[in-house]
mmCIF file of C-alpha atoms in Angstrom:
data_model
loop_
_atom_site.group_PDB
_atom_site.id
_atom_site.type_symbol
_atom_site.label_atom_id
_atom_site.label_comp_id
_atom_site.label_asym_id
_atom_site.label_seq_id
_atom_site.Cartn_x
_atom_site.Cartn_y
_atom_site.Cartn_z
ATOM 1 C CA MET A 14 14.101 50.630 -41.730
ATOM 2 C CA ASN A 15 10.400 49.128 -42.335
ATOM 3 C CA ILE A 16 11.632 45.793 -43.710
ATOM 4 C CA TYR A 17 14.474 45.405 -41.640
ATOM 5 C CA LYS A 18 12.182 46.092 -38.051
ATOM 6 C CA LYS A 19 9.239 43.965 -39.989
ATOM 7 C CA THR A 20 11.900 41.531 -39.917
ATOM 8 C CA ILE A 21 13.913 41.105 -35.943
ATOM 9 C CA VAL A 22 9.821 41.336 -34.801
ATOM 10 C CA SER A 23 9.226 38.072 -36.470
ATOM 11 C CA VAL A 24 12.056 37.253 -35.649
ATOM 12 C CA LEU A 25 11.551 38.086 -31.904
ATOM 13 C CA GLY A 26 7.694 36.735 -32.033
ATOM 14 C CA LEU A 27 9.384 33.398 -33.634
ATOM 15 C CA SER A 28 11.990 32.886 -30.316
ATOM 16 C CA ILE A 29 8.841 33.827 -27.632
ATOM 17 C CA ALA A 30 6.728 31.400 -29.437
ATOM 18 C CA VAL A 31 9.272 28.569 -28.894
ATOM 19 C CA ILE A 32 10.151 29.096 -26.027
ATOM 20 C CA CYS A 33 6.895 29.257 -24.984
ATOM 21 C CA ILE A 34 5.854 25.545 -26.609
ATOM 22 C CA SER A 35 9.511 23.719 -25.260
ATOM 23 C CA ASP A 36 8.825 24.828 -21.717
ATOM 24 C CA PHE A 37 4.613 23.073 -22.632
ATOM 25 C CA THR A 38 6.475 20.228 -23.658
ATOM 26 C CA SER A 39 8.853 20.253 -20.404
ATOM 27 C CA ASN A 40 6.383 20.585 -18.017
ATOM 28 C CA ALA A 41 4.008 17.742 -19.875
ATOM 29 C CA HIS A 42 7.146 15.386 -18.826
ATOM 30 C CA SER A 43 8.700 17.182 -15.898
ATOM 31 C CA ASN A 44 6.838 15.007 -13.727
ATOM 32 C CA GLY A 45 8.299 11.673 -15.346
ATOM 33 C CA PHE A 46 11.032 12.171 -12.417
ATOM 34 C CA GLY A 47 8.859 12.315 -9.917
ATOM 35 C CA ALA A 48 4.888 13.891 -9.072
ATOM 36 C CA PRO A 49 5.542 16.742 -6.747
ATOM 37 C CA ALA A 50 4.875 16.918 -3.298
ATOM 38 C CA ALA A 51 1.297 16.719 -1.503
ATOM 39 C CA ARG A 52 -0.790 16.086 -4.654
ATOM 40 C CA THR A 53 -2.221 12.218 -2.708
ATOM 41 C CA GLY A 54 -5.782 13.901 -2.944
ATOM 42 C CA SER A 55 -5.909 12.583 0.491
ATOM 43 C CA PRO A 56 -7.768 15.710 2.138
ATOM 44 C CA GLY A 57 -5.128 17.484 3.986
ATOM 45 C CA ASP A 58 -3.554 17.727 0.152
ATOM 46 C CA GLY A 59 -6.503 18.380 -1.243
ATOM 47 C CA ALA A 60 -4.886 17.763 -4.452
ATOM 48 C CA ASN A 61 -3.775 15.431 -6.747
ATOM 49 C CA CYS A 62 -3.119 15.216 -10.431
ATOM 50 C CA THR A 63 -6.025 16.790 -12.508
ATOM 51 C CA GLY A 64 -3.358 20.153 -11.583
ATOM 52 C CA CYS A 65 -0.792 19.086 -13.681
ATOM 53 C CA HIS A 66 -2.617 16.345 -16.619
ATOM 54 C CA SER A 67 -6.241 17.218 -17.553
ATOM 55 C CA GLY A 68 -9.733 15.045 -16.712
ATOM 56 C CA THR A 69 -11.584 14.651 -13.592
ATOM 57 C CA ALA A 70 -10.113 11.869 -10.643
ATOM 58 C CA THR A 71 -12.167 8.000 -10.381
ATOM 59 C CA THR A 72 -11.326 6.467 -7.194
ATOM 60 C CA THR A 73 -11.175 2.917 -7.170
ATOM 61 C CA ALA A 74 -10.976 1.240 -4.282
ATOM 62 C CA GLY A 75 -7.945 -1.775 -3.694
ATOM 63 C CA LEU A 76 -5.410 0.519 -5.990
ATOM 64 C CA ILE A 77 -3.125 0.331 -2.041
ATOM 65 C CA THR A 78 -2.543 -2.467 -0.103
ATOM 66 C CA SER A 79 -0.100 -3.990 2.384
ATOM 67 C CA ASP A 80 0.957 -6.920 4.383
ATOM 68 C CA VAL A 81 -0.803 -5.139 7.926
ATOM 69 C CA PRO A 82 -2.478 -7.953 9.671
ATOM 70 C CA LEU A 83 -5.983 -7.801 9.799
ATOM 71 C CA THR A 84 -5.719 -7.249 14.135
ATOM 72 C CA GLY A 85 -3.417 -3.830 13.261
ATOM 73 C CA TYR A 86 0.131 -2.364 13.040
ATOM 74 C CA ILE A 87 2.596 -3.259 15.773
ATOM 75 C CA PRO A 88 3.485 0.247 16.522
ATOM 76 C CA GLY A 89 7.618 0.431 15.446
ATOM 77 C CA ASP A 90 6.859 -2.449 12.736
ATOM 78 C CA THR A 91 7.482 -2.735 9.464
ATOM 79 C CA TYR A 92 5.068 -3.510 6.353
ATOM 80 C CA THR A 93 5.348 -3.638 2.888
ATOM 81 C CA ILE A 94 2.753 -1.387 0.951
ATOM 82 C CA THR A 95 2.331 -2.327 -2.496
ATOM 83 C CA ALA A 96 1.014 0.410 -5.139
ATOM 84 C CA THR A 97 -0.742 -1.089 -8.831
ATOM 85 C CA ILE A 98 -2.694 0.010 -11.549
ATOM 86 C CA SER A 99 -3.821 -1.545 -14.154
ATOM 87 C CA VAL A 100 -5.039 0.171 -17.531
ATOM 88 C CA GLY A 101 -5.049 -1.726 -20.988
ATOM 89 C CA GLY A 102 -3.381 -0.426 -23.288
ATOM 90 C CA ILE A 103 -0.949 2.226 -21.691
ATOM 91 C CA ASN A 104 2.947 2.096 -21.076
ATOM 92 C CA LYS A 105 3.550 4.746 -19.211
ATOM 93 C CA TYR A 106 2.764 5.867 -14.947
ATOM 94 C CA GLY A 107 3.238 7.105 -12.541
ATOM 95 C CA PHE A 108 1.883 7.142 -8.448
ATOM 96 C CA GLU A 109 2.431 8.831 -5.867
ATOM 97 C CA VAL A 110 0.626 7.543 -2.100
ATOM 98 C CA SER A 111 1.399 8.861 1.508
ATOM 99 C CA PRO A 112 0.557 7.180 4.726
ATOM 100 C CA GLN A 113 -2.171 10.366 7.063
ATOM 101 C CA SER A 114 -4.341 11.394 9.224
ATOM 102 C CA THR A 115 -7.993 12.799 8.373
ATOM 103 C CA THR A 116 -5.815 15.920 8.870
ATOM 104 C CA GLY A 117 -3.039 15.604 6.350
ATOM 105 C CA VAL A 118 -0.571 14.624 9.218
ATOM 106 C CA LYS A 119 1.572 11.952 8.184
ATOM 107 C CA LYS A 120 1.891 8.793 9.833
ATOM 108 C CA GLY A 121 4.844 6.543 11.046
ATOM 109 C CA THR A 122 7.665 7.029 8.656
ATOM 110 C CA MET A 123 8.796 5.252 3.944
ATOM 111 C CA VAL A 124 11.050 3.683 3.460
ATOM 112 C CA VAL A 125 12.318 3.676 -0.735
ATOM 113 C CA ILE A 126 13.687 0.335 -0.986
ATOM 114 C CA ASP A 127 14.346 0.612 -4.909
ATOM 115 C CA GLY A 128 15.552 3.809 -5.112
ATOM 116 C CA VAL A 129 15.590 3.511 -9.540
ATOM 117 C CA GLN A 130 11.158 2.783 -9.284
ATOM 118 C CA THR A 131 10.647 4.909 -7.085
ATOM 119 C CA LYS A 132 11.552 8.268 -4.052
ATOM 120 C CA LEU A 133 10.608 9.825 -1.456
ATOM 121 C CA VAL A 134 9.779 13.450 -2.196
ATOM 122 C CA GLY A 135 8.141 16.010 0.727
ATOM 123 C CA ILE A 136 9.825 17.934 4.392
ATOM 124 C CA GLY A 137 10.435 14.890 6.027
ATOM 125 C CA GLY A 138 9.882 12.086 3.348
ATOM 126 C CA LYS A 139 6.035 12.515 3.886
ATOM 127 C CA TYR A 140 5.731 10.743 -0.021
ATOM 128 C CA ILE A 141 7.063 8.672 -2.325
ATOM 129 C CA THR A 142 6.355 8.984 -5.314
ATOM 130 C CA HIS A 143 7.733 6.906 -8.364
ATOM 131 C CA ASN A 144 11.475 7.552 -9.954
ATOM 132 C CA ALA A 145 12.685 8.099 -14.070
ATOM 133 C CA GLY A 146 12.967 4.370 -14.088
ATOM 134 C CA GLY A 147 9.449 3.478 -12.135
ATOM 135 C CA THR A 148 6.585 4.481 -14.911
ATOM 136 C CA SER A 149 6.975 2.040 -17.723
ATOM 137 C CA GLY A 150 5.097 -0.831 -17.869
ATOM 138 C CA THR A 151 2.620 -2.813 -20.014
ATOM 139 C CA GLY A 152 -0.925 -2.774 -18.880
ATOM 140 C CA THR A 153 -0.291 -2.455 -15.821
ATOM 141 C CA LYS A 154 2.713 -1.347 -13.207
ATOM 142 C CA THR A 155 3.261 -1.763 -9.560
ATOM 143 C CA TRP A 156 5.802 0.028 -6.860
ATOM 144 C CA THR A 157 6.659 -1.344 -2.976
ATOM 145 C CA PHE A 158 7.841 0.917 -0.760
ATOM 146 C CA GLU A 159 8.246 -0.166 3.501
ATOM 147 C CA TRP A 160 6.718 1.714 6.001
ATOM 148 C CA ILE A 161 8.228 1.326 9.860
ATOM 149 C CA ALA A 162 4.835 1.855 11.599
ATOM 150 C CA PRO A 163 4.136 5.139 13.915
ATOM 151 C CA ALA A 164 4.491 5.325 17.521
ATOM 152 C CA ALA A 165 1.455 3.822 20.204
ATOM 153 C CA GLY A 166 -1.151 5.926 20.599
ATOM 154 C CA SER A 167 -1.218 6.978 16.638
ATOM 155 C CA GLY A 168 -4.396 5.702 16.111
ATOM 156 C CA ASP A 169 -5.510 4.904 12.059
ATOM 157 C CA ALA A 170 -3.518 5.485 9.566
ATOM 158 C CA ILE A 171 -5.062 6.022 6.246
ATOM 159 C CA PHE A 172 -2.519 5.454 2.813
ATOM 160 C CA TYR A 173 -3.612 8.353 0.843
ATOM 161 C CA GLY A 174 -2.672 7.268 -3.576
ATOM 162 C CA ALA A 175 -3.483 9.321 -6.539
ATOM 163 C CA PHE A 176 -2.055 7.129 -10.266
ATOM 164 C CA LEU A 177 -1.810 8.026 -13.536
ATOM 165 C CA ALA A 178 -2.130 6.433 -16.967
ATOM 166 C CA ALA A 179 -0.566 9.005 -19.331
ATOM 167 C CA ASN A 180 -1.212 8.381 -23.219
ATOM 168 C CA GLY A 181 2.150 9.367 -23.882
ATOM 169 C CA ASN A 182 1.283 11.722 -27.007
ATOM 170 C CA GLY A 183 3.371 14.947 -25.510
ATOM 171 C CA THR A 184 0.589 16.689 -23.754
ATOM 172 C CA THR A 185 -1.630 17.322 -20.777
ATOM 173 C CA THR A 186 -4.335 15.841 -22.613
ATOM 174 C CA GLY A 187 -6.222 12.640 -22.830
ATOM 175 C CA ASP A 188 -4.341 11.123 -18.885
ATOM 176 C CA GLN A 189 -6.123 8.911 -16.795
ATOM 177 C CA VAL A 190 -6.026 9.769 -12.986
ATOM 178 C CA PHE A 191 -7.358 8.023 -10.712
ATOM 179 C CA LEU A 192 -7.697 7.897 -6.789
ATOM 180 C CA SER A 193 -7.260 5.413 -4.078
ATOM 181 C CA SER A 194 -7.000 4.738 0.294
ATOM 182 C CA LEU A 195 -5.808 1.994 2.260
ATOM 183 C CA LEU A 196 -7.061 1.867 6.095
ATOM 184 C CA VAL A 197 -4.672 0.495 8.066
ATOM 185 C CA GLN A 198 -5.375 0.322 11.821
ATOM 186 C CA GLU A 199 -3.598 0.681 15.385
ATOM 187 C CA ASN A 200 -3.851 -2.772 16.923
ATOM 188 C CA LEU A 201 -4.366 -0.876 20.830
ATOM 189 C CA SER A 202 -3.841 -5.171 22.082
ATOM 190 C CA ALA A 203 -0.593 -4.104 21.672
ATOM 191 C CA GLY A 204 -0.117 -2.079 24.801
ATOM 192 C CA ILE A 205 -1.852 -3.809 27.371
ATOM 193 C CA PHE A 206 0.133 -6.866 27.414
ATOM 194 C CA ASP A 207 4.258 -7.450 28.996
ATOM 195 C CA VAL A 208 7.380 -8.318 26.273
ATOM 196 C CA ALA A 209 6.089 -11.621 27.551
ATOM 197 C CA ALA A 210 3.078 -12.003 26.786
ATOM 198 C CA LYS A 211 3.080 -10.886 23.473
ATOM 199 C CA ALA A 212 6.387 -12.639 22.563
ATOM 200 C CA ASP A 213 4.865 -14.606 18.807
ATOM 201 C CA VAL A 214 4.624 -18.401 20.741
ATOM 202 C CA TRP A 215 2.120 -20.175 18.379
ATOM 203 C CA SER A 216 3.774 -22.176 15.480
ATOM 204 C CA VAL A 217 1.442 -23.643 12.721
ATOM 205 C CA TYR A 218 2.988 -26.382 10.783
ATOM 206 C CA PRO A 219 3.117 -27.638 8.495
ATOM 207 C CA ASN A 220 3.557 -24.595 5.675
ATOM 208 C CA PRO A 221 2.489 -25.180 2.966
ATOM 209 C CA ALA A 222 -0.231 -27.761 4.361
ATOM 210 C CA THR A 223 -2.204 -30.500 1.537
ATOM 211 C CA GLU A 224 -5.187 -31.700 4.726
ATOM 212 C CA LYS A 225 -4.493 -29.977 7.947
ATOM 213 C CA LEU A 226 -2.544 -27.353 9.850
ATOM 214 C CA THR A 227 -0.990 -28.130 13.690
ATOM 215 C CA ILE A 228 -1.600 -24.643 15.676
ATOM 216 C CA GLU A 229 0.930 -25.418 18.548
ATOM 217 C CA THR A 230 1.650 -23.384 21.771
ATOM 218 C CA LEU A 231 5.163 -22.744 23.758
ATOM 219 C CA ASP A 232 3.329 -20.520 26.722
ATOM 220 C CA ALA A 233 1.325 -23.801 28.826
ATOM 221 C CA THR A 234 -0.580 -21.126 31.239
ATOM 222 C CA ALA A 235 -2.023 -20.216 27.351
ATOM 223 C CA THR A 236 -5.537 -20.466 26.533
ATOM 224 C CA LEU A 237 -7.136 -21.328 22.945
ATOM 225 C CA GLU A 238 -10.668 -19.573 22.112
ATOM 226 C CA GLN A 239 -10.894 -19.430 19.030
ATOM 227 C CA LEU A 240 -9.403 -19.978 15.633
ATOM 228 C CA THR A 241 -10.127 -17.575 12.390
ATOM 229 C CA ILE A 242 -9.144 -18.186 8.641
ATOM 230 C CA TYR A 243 -9.073 -15.043 6.591
ATOM 231 C CA ASP A 244 -8.769 -14.981 1.929
ATOM 232 C CA ILE A 245 -5.914 -13.412 1.088
ATOM 233 C CA THR A 246 -8.610 -10.031 0.330
ATOM 234 C CA GLY A 247 -9.976 -10.291 4.243
ATOM 235 C CA LYS A 248 -12.826 -12.202 3.485
ATOM 236 C CA ARG A 249 -14.190 -15.070 6.440
ATOM 237 C CA ILE A 250 -13.626 -18.113 5.485
ATOM 238 C CA LYS A 251 -14.713 -19.734 8.857
ATOM 239 C CA THR A 252 -14.287 -19.167 12.124
ATOM 240 C CA ILE A 253 -13.993 -22.492 14.731
ATOM 241 C CA ARG A 254 -14.056 -21.801 18.940
ATOM 242 C CA TYR A 255 -12.771 -24.174 21.921
ATOM 243 C CA GLU A 256 -13.764 -24.725 25.952
ATOM 244 C CA THR A 257 -10.400 -26.397 26.287
ATOM 245 C CA PHE A 258 -7.436 -26.572 24.700
ATOM 246 C CA SER A 259 -4.538 -28.469 24.921
ATOM 247 C CA GLN A 260 -0.872 -27.204 23.598
ATOM 248 C CA THR A 261 -1.078 -28.823 20.373
ATOM 249 C CA GLN A 262 -4.106 -28.619 18.284
ATOM 250 C CA ILE A 263 -5.153 -30.256 14.541
ATOM 251 C CA LEU A 264 -6.920 -27.674 12.547
ATOM 252 C CA ASP A 265 -8.759 -29.519 9.858
ATOM 253 C CA ILE A 266 -7.870 -27.416 5.889
ATOM 254 C CA ALA A 267 -9.361 -30.369 3.256
ATOM 255 C CA ASP A 268 -12.351 -28.173 2.317
ATOM 256 C CA LEU A 269 -10.079 -24.773 1.400
ATOM 257 C CA SER A 270 -9.464 -24.070 -2.162
ATOM 258 C CA SER A 271 -5.661 -23.997 -3.091
ATOM 259 C CA GLY A 272 -4.125 -20.224 -2.418
ATOM 260 C CA MET A 273 -3.008 -18.446 0.362
ATOM 261 C CA TYR A 274 -5.116 -17.964 3.492
ATOM 262 C CA VAL A 275 -4.784 -15.922 7.296
ATOM 263 C CA LEU A 276 -5.286 -17.568 9.895
ATOM 264 C CA GLU A 277 -6.250 -15.566 13.581
ATOM 265 C CA ILE A 278 -4.765 -17.177 16.658
ATOM 266 C CA THR A 279 -7.786 -15.908 19.363
ATOM 267 C CA SER A 280 -6.324 -16.405 22.628
ATOM 268 C CA ASP A 281 -6.903 -15.398 26.176
ATOM 269 C CA LYS A 282 -3.897 -12.877 26.270
ATOM 270 C CA ASN A 283 -3.658 -11.827 23.070
ATOM 271 C CA THR A 284 -4.122 -11.473 18.797
ATOM 272 C CA ILE A 285 -2.250 -12.916 16.159
ATOM 273 C CA THR A 286 -2.080 -13.641 12.405
ATOM 274 C CA LYS A 287 -0.457 -16.294 10.545
ATOM 275 C CA LYS A 288 0.078 -16.870 6.913
ATOM 276 C CA PHE A 289 -0.395 -20.118 5.446
ATOM 277 C CA VAL A 290 -0.404 -21.376 2.125
ATOM 278 C CA LYS A 291 -3.384 -24.253 1.236
ATOM 279 C CA ASN A 292 -2.082 -27.013 -2.133
#
């Protein structure tokens, strides 16, 4: 009887051990289908990927980018947000991003444009994270989604993000966690002018251009005040101010290096931005 009892106890103990190991392995891989909600590292969330992966999160700038103009978002307009993580020698990645106030209030609405790569989680789709088909990459991984800007008067929106570079060893150890954020401001001028005044009546051509850009307005009452050129990182390249202006203005860009730029057009009525390419 004692031998049988010991055998039963041993088998029972082994079974429990197998269950524990299975659960641990399952937990280590479960986030391959997306991170749990509220893991962006924002002040409102108070948690990030280190809750499931050991190590210390490293704050890194520039992992979240957007096509929101330098002048700020227009309430109700739709913009493209991009999240990118690059770590040499890694081929498994994850992320979670959420647009919030500094107190954790959701700002705007995120829209999934690739359901294989990404999905929404949390109440009201407050967070976007990787999906099962959106974790693989060789040295780098990028996810893209759309964001519908919130109503007028919502103020600044901060995209908080947590990123994971996993070493694929089957455990929670050795993975790398990064935190990043992107501030986008509301274009306050959007609520000042009436619809006619806000209409995009400015044309910039040719695009791409080689030596000169033509800036033209269809609004005969508009007065151009200045043109400012920024590179794609937001660095100001040059500013040209005008005291007099006809409906057509020629801008010399021969001194610019080849690449994409943002032209900020400031008139007596509003400020708009246009992208152009210099060949």
